[in-house]
Amino acid sequence: MIHILTERLARVKHPFWYESTLGMEDAFASQPGVDLLPFNPWVARLNYFTTSHFHKVLPDPTLRVAPGDWYLFIVMSNYDLEHQRTALRRVAERGGRVCLYCFDTWEPQYGHWQGLFSHIPLMAVFLAYRQSYEHFSRIFDFCHFLPQSWDDRVFHARPLPKTRLFLQMGRRVESIHRMIMDYMRARGIADTPQNYIYRRTPDEVTFPTIESTARAVAESRFMVCAPRSTDSPGFTGNVQDVTARFYEAMASKTLIIGYKPGPVFDELFPADAMVELKPDGSDFSEKIDFYLNHPEEYTRIVERNYELVMREHTWVSRFRQFRAELPS
């Protein structure tokens, strides 16, 4: 039996990153022999406070452990793992086999992650980023690479016209933003959300709900995607990979423009699955005009991408890879 240890009763939904963990949890829990096992919400909330203020972590006395069963905790950041480390240790001490799926294992935080991995008796760790997997697999023998996916119940193809040219979701990639603005000015296209949606101030909430985000993606011809290291190398280090944003665009039959996370992107997708831009923007107008003037080529790519992600890259597909990698 596989139990997914979840904080969903203790957390407030976030329109972006927390939805990624919920989609994974729900997809895995839909498989035979898997269930959701919520942490006590009050202990989890208290641990958020005590971890940040006092560096102490409280155990969850309500957890019931079946020796020999698997217990999976899906982790977005090392902070999430930090405040549940005591509960995970108790699961292992009582005979549960603990494993993790880790999203944002950025290079500058490797030392913190390594300390947490060493502190918790772990049977398996699945890492969403190839570079992180390659680093930690040289230290621990329980590491596996498992690419990300997306919540296909929220982001999916919709019978909506592509009425908007461009969309940037969440953080703004400034180099590509300048390309888009130059392109629109040169063609007399107004800078309005009907033509281009982007975060106009750092604190702006562009979309109030995840559902409104998904609709906006489906209504847009082009969606910007680029590794976070493009603008924040001090935060990520050299780590870059195919995140949920790439899958969400493909599942919505929207064409990605931006920078490839290499070399992982070309290992998972055909070379032309996205419109790769030169950093200086010299090819931007030519490439955008090509797809606007050749709708048959646009349709060929987005339809093929859609079929590929639905066939090979859903969380259900990832679960089969996850199950096959678990030690017997």
Coordinates of C-alpha atoms in Angstrom, one line a residue:
M1 CA 0.0 0.0 0.0
I2 CA 1.2 3.5 -0.8
H3 CA 0.0 6.4 1.4
I4 CA 0.4 10.0 0.3
L5 CA 1.1 12.2 3.3
T6 CA -0.6 15.4 2.5
E7 CA -1.0 18.9 4.0
R8 CA -4.1 19.8 2.0
L9 CA -6.2 20.2 5.1
A10 CA -3.7 22.7 6.6
R11 CA -2.9 24.8 3.5
V12 CA -4.6 27.6 1.7
K13 CA -4.6 26.9 -2.0
H14 CA -2.3 29.0 -4.1
P15 CA -3.1 29.7 -7.7
F16 CA 0.2 28.4 -9.0
W17 CA 2.8 26.3 -7.1
Y18 CA 0.6 24.6 -4.6
E19 CA -1.8 23.4 -7.3
S20 CA 1.1 21.4 -8.8
T21 CA 1.3 19.3 -5.7
L22 CA -2.4 18.9 -5.4
G23 CA -2.7 17.6 -9.0
M24 CA 0.1 15.1 -8.5
E25 CA -1.4 13.9 -5.2
D26 CA -4.9 13.4 -6.7
A27 CA -3.6 11.6 -9.8
F28 CA -1.4 9.2 -7.8
A29 CA -4.3 8.6 -5.3
S30 CA -6.6 7.6 -8.1
Q31 CA -4.4 4.6 -8.8
P32 CA -5.2 1.2 -7.2
G33 CA -3.4 0.6 -3.8
V34 CA -2.9 4.3 -3.1
D35 CA -4.7 6.6 -0.7
L36 CA -4.3 10.1 0.8
L37 CA -3.3 10.4 4.4
P38 CA -3.6 14.0 5.7
F39 CA -1.3 15.3 8.4
N40 CA -3.2 16.7 11.4
P41 CA -4.0 20.2 10.1
W42 CA -3.4 21.9 13.5
V43 CA 0.0 20.3 14.0
A44 CA 1.0 21.2 10.4
R45 CA -0.1 24.8 10.8
L46 CA 1.7 25.1 14.1
N47 CA 4.9 23.6 12.6
Y48 CA 4.9 26.4 9.9
F49 CA 5.0 28.9 12.8
T50 CA 7.5 27.1 15.0
T51 CA 9.9 26.2 12.2
S52 CA 10.1 29.8 11.0
H53 CA 10.3 31.4 14.5
F54 CA 11.9 28.9 16.8
H55 CA 13.5 26.2 14.5
K56 CA 11.6 23.5 16.3
V57 CA 9.3 20.9 14.8
L58 CA 6.5 19.1 16.6
P59 CA 5.6 15.4 16.0
D60 CA 2.1 14.5 14.6
P61 CA 0.7 12.1 17.2
T62 CA -2.3 11.3 15.1
L63 CA -0.5 9.5 12.3
R64 CA -1.1 5.7 12.2
V65 CA 1.6 3.7 10.5
A66 CA 1.3 0.3 8.9
P67 CA 4.8 -1.4 9.0
G68 CA 6.0 -2.2 5.5
D69 CA 3.7 0.3 3.7
W70 CA 5.1 3.1 1.6
Y71 CA 4.6 6.7 2.7
L72 CA 5.1 9.4 0.0
F73 CA 5.5 13.1 0.9
I74 CA 5.4 15.5 -2.1
V75 CA 7.7 18.5 -1.4
M76 CA 7.7 21.8 -3.2
S77 CA 10.6 23.4 -1.2
N78 CA 13.1 22.4 1.5
Y79 CA 11.0 24.6 3.9
D80 CA 8.1 22.1 3.4
L81 CA 10.4 19.2 4.2
E82 CA 11.9 21.0 7.1
H83 CA 8.7 21.4 9.0
Q84 CA 7.6 17.8 8.5
R85 CA 10.9 16.1 9.1
T86 CA 10.0 14.9 12.6
A87 CA 6.7 13.4 11.4
L88 CA 8.6 11.6 8.6
R89 CA 11.2 10.2 11.1
R90 CA 8.4 8.9 13.3
V91 CA 6.8 7.1 10.3
A92 CA 10.2 5.5 9.5
E93 CA 10.8 4.5 13.1
R94 CA 7.4 2.8 13.2
G95 CA 8.2 0.6 10.2
G96 CA 6.9 2.8 7.4
R97 CA 9.0 3.1 4.2
V98 CA 9.4 6.8 3.6
C99 CA 9.9 8.3 0.1
L100 CA 9.8 11.9 -1.3
Y101 CA 9.1 13.6 -4.5
C102 CA 11.0 16.9 -4.6
F103 CA 10.2 19.8 -6.9
D104 CA 12.4 22.9 -6.4
T105 CA 15.8 21.5 -5.4
W106 CA 17.8 24.6 -6.5
E107 CA 21.6 24.3 -6.5
P108 CA 22.3 27.0 -3.9
Q109 CA 20.2 25.0 -1.4
Y110 CA 21.9 21.6 -2.1
G111 CA 23.5 21.6 1.3
H112 CA 20.2 22.2 3.1
W113 CA 18.5 19.4 1.1
Q114 CA 21.4 17.0 1.8
G115 CA 21.2 17.6 5.5
L116 CA 17.4 16.9 5.5
F117 CA 17.9 13.8 3.4
S118 CA 20.5 12.6 5.9
H119 CA 18.3 13.4 8.9
I120 CA 15.3 11.4 7.7
P121 CA 15.5 7.6 7.2
L122 CA 14.6 7.5 3.5
M123 CA 14.0 4.6 1.2
A124 CA 13.7 6.6 -2.1
V125 CA 13.9 10.2 -3.3
F126 CA 12.4 11.2 -6.6
L127 CA 13.8 14.5 -8.0
A128 CA 12.0 16.6 -10.6
Y129 CA 15.2 18.2 -12.0
R130 CA 17.8 16.3 -13.9
Q131 CA 20.8 18.3 -12.6
S132 CA 19.7 17.8 -9.0
Y133 CA 19.3 14.1 -9.6
E134 CA 22.8 13.9 -11.0
H135 CA 24.2 15.7 -8.0
F136 CA 22.4 13.8 -5.2
S137 CA 22.7 10.4 -6.9
R138 CA 26.5 10.7 -6.3
I139 CA 25.8 11.1 -2.6
F140 CA 22.8 8.9 -1.9
D141 CA 21.9 5.5 -3.5
F142 CA 18.2 6.1 -3.2
C143 CA 17.7 8.9 -5.8
H144 CA 15.7 8.7 -9.0
F145 CA 14.8 11.2 -11.7
L146 CA 11.1 11.7 -12.4
P147 CA 10.1 14.6 -14.6
Q148 CA 7.2 16.9 -13.6
S149 CA 3.7 16.9 -15.2
W150 CA 0.6 19.0 -14.8
D151 CA -2.9 18.9 -13.4
D152 CA -4.9 17.7 -16.5
R153 CA -8.2 18.3 -14.8
V154 CA -7.5 22.0 -14.8
F155 CA -5.3 22.6 -17.9
H156 CA -6.7 20.9 -21.0
A157 CA -7.9 21.6 -24.5
R158 CA -11.0 23.7 -24.7
P159 CA -13.3 24.6 -27.6
L160 CA -12.2 28.3 -27.4
P161 CA -10.9 30.6 -30.1
K162 CA -7.3 31.8 -29.8
T163 CA -8.3 35.4 -29.4
R164 CA -5.1 36.6 -27.6
L165 CA -1.6 36.7 -29.1
F166 CA 0.7 36.4 -26.1
L167 CA 0.6 35.3 -22.4
Q168 CA 3.2 35.3 -19.6
M169 CA 2.1 33.4 -16.5
G170 CA 3.5 34.3 -13.1
R171 CA 7.0 35.8 -13.2
R172 CA 7.9 37.9 -16.2
V173 CA 10.9 37.1 -18.4
E174 CA 12.1 40.6 -19.2
S175 CA 14.1 39.8 -22.3
I176 CA 11.1 38.1 -24.0
H177 CA 8.7 40.8 -22.6
R178 CA 10.8 43.4 -24.5
M179 CA 10.6 41.4 -27.7
I180 CA 6.9 41.1 -27.4
M181 CA 6.4 44.8 -26.7
D182 CA 8.7 45.8 -29.7
Y183 CA 6.8 43.4 -31.9
M184 CA 3.4 44.8 -30.9
R185 CA 4.5 48.5 -31.3
A186 CA 5.9 47.8 -34.8
R187 CA 2.6 46.4 -35.9
G188 CA 0.3 48.8 -34.1
I189 CA -1.1 46.2 -31.7
A190 CA -2.4 47.8 -28.5
D191 CA -0.8 46.8 -25.1
T192 CA -4.0 45.4 -23.6
P193 CA -4.9 42.1 -21.8
Q194 CA -6.9 41.2 -24.9
N195 CA -3.7 41.0 -26.9
Y196 CA -1.0 40.3 -24.2
I197 CA -1.4 39.3 -20.6
Y198 CA 1.5 39.7 -18.3
R199 CA 2.3 40.8 -14.7
R200 CA 2.5 44.6 -14.9
T201 CA 3.9 45.1 -11.4
P202 CA 5.8 42.5 -9.3
D203 CA 3.0 42.1 -6.8
E204 CA 0.1 42.0 -9.2
V205 CA -2.1 38.9 -9.1
T206 CA -2.7 38.4 -12.8
F207 CA -5.3 35.6 -12.3
P208 CA -7.5 35.3 -9.3
T209 CA -8.0 31.5 -9.6
I210 CA -6.3 28.6 -11.3
E211 CA -9.4 28.1 -13.5
S212 CA -9.1 31.6 -14.9
T213 CA -5.4 30.9 -15.5
A214 CA -6.2 27.8 -17.5
R215 CA -8.8 29.6 -19.6
A216 CA -6.3 32.4 -20.4
V217 CA -3.8 29.8 -21.5
A218 CA -6.3 28.1 -23.8
E219 CA -7.3 31.5 -25.3
S220 CA -3.7 32.5 -26.2
R221 CA -1.8 31.6 -29.3
F222 CA 1.7 31.9 -27.7
M223 CA 2.7 31.3 -24.1
V224 CA 6.1 32.3 -22.8
C225 CA 8.1 29.6 -21.0
A226 CA 11.8 29.8 -19.9
P227 CA 13.9 28.3 -17.1
R228 CA 13.9 30.4 -13.9
S229 CA 17.7 30.5 -14.2
T230 CA 17.2 32.9 -17.1
D231 CA 16.4 35.8 -14.8
S232 CA 17.4 34.4 -11.3
P233 CA 20.6 32.5 -11.6
G234 CA 21.6 33.4 -8.1
F235 CA 18.4 31.7 -6.8
T236 CA 18.5 28.6 -9.0
G237 CA 22.1 28.0 -9.8
N238 CA 22.6 26.0 -12.9
V239 CA 19.4 24.0 -12.4
Q240 CA 16.8 24.2 -15.1
D241 CA 14.2 21.7 -16.3
V242 CA 10.8 21.3 -17.9
T243 CA 8.3 22.6 -15.4
A244 CA 4.5 22.4 -15.2
R245 CA 4.2 25.6 -17.3
F246 CA 5.5 23.8 -20.4
Y247 CA 3.0 20.9 -20.0
E248 CA 0.1 23.2 -19.2
A249 CA 0.7 25.1 -22.5
M250 CA 0.9 21.9 -24.6
A251 CA -2.2 20.4 -22.9
S252 CA -4.1 23.6 -23.8
K253 CA -3.0 23.4 -27.4
T254 CA -1.0 26.6 -27.1
L255 CA 2.4 27.1 -28.7
I256 CA 5.3 27.8 -26.4
I257 CA 7.8 30.6 -27.2
G258 CA 10.9 31.2 -25.1
Y259 CA 14.1 29.4 -24.1
K260 CA 14.6 25.7 -23.8
P261 CA 15.6 24.1 -20.5
G262 CA 18.4 22.0 -21.8
P263 CA 19.2 19.3 -22.4
V264 CA 16.1 17.8 -20.8
F265 CA 13.6 19.4 -23.2
D266 CA 14.9 17.7 -26.3
E267 CA 15.0 14.4 -24.4
L268 CA 11.3 14.6 -23.7
F269 CA 10.0 16.4 -26.8
P270 CA 10.7 16.8 -30.5
A271 CA 13.0 19.7 -31.3
D272 CA 10.2 21.8 -32.8
A273 CA 7.8 21.4 -29.9
M274 CA 8.4 25.0 -28.9
V275 CA 9.6 28.1 -30.6
E276 CA 13.1 28.6 -29.3
L277 CA 14.1 32.3 -29.4
K278 CA 17.6 33.9 -29.6
P279 CA 18.3 35.9 -26.5
D280 CA 18.9 39.0 -28.5
G281 CA 15.5 38.8 -30.1
S282 CA 16.8 39.0 -33.6
D283 CA 14.6 36.1 -34.8
F284 CA 11.4 37.0 -32.8
S285 CA 9.4 38.8 -35.4
E286 CA 10.3 36.3 -38.2
K287 CA 9.2 33.3 -36.1
I288 CA 6.0 34.8 -34.8
D289 CA 5.0 36.0 -38.3
F290 CA 5.7 32.6 -39.7
Y291 CA 3.2 30.8 -37.4
L292 CA 0.6 33.5 -37.8
N293 CA 0.9 33.3 -41.6
H294 CA 1.0 29.4 -41.6
P295 CA -1.8 28.3 -39.4
E296 CA -1.6 24.8 -40.7
E297 CA 2.0 24.5 -39.3
Y298 CA 0.8 26.0 -36.0
T299 CA -2.0 23.5 -35.8
R300 CA 0.3 20.5 -36.7
I301 CA 2.7 21.3 -33.8
V302 CA 0.1 22.0 -31.1
E303 CA -2.0 18.9 -32.0
R304 CA 1.1 16.7 -32.0
N305 CA 2.3 18.2 -28.6
Y306 CA -1.2 17.6 -27.1
E307 CA -1.3 14.0 -28.2
L308 CA 2.3 13.4 -26.9
V309 CA 1.7 14.9 -23.4
M310 CA -1.6 13.1 -23.0
R311 CA 0.0 9.8 -24.0
E312 CA 3.3 9.9 -22.2
H313 CA 3.5 12.8 -19.7
T314 CA 0.5 12.8 -17.4
W315 CA 0.9 12.3 -13.7
V316 CA -0.7 8.8 -14.2
S317 CA 2.1 8.0 -16.6
R318 CA 4.6 9.3 -14.0
F319 CA 3.0 7.1 -11.4
R320 CA 3.8 4.0 -13.4
Q321 CA 7.4 5.2 -13.6
F322 CA 7.4 6.0 -9.9
R323 CA 6.0 2.5 -8.9
A324 CA 8.5 0.7 -11.1
E325 CA 11.4 2.5 -9.4
L326 CA 10.4 1.7 -5.8
P327 CA 12.6 -0.9 -4.2
S328 CA 10.9 -4.2 -3.7

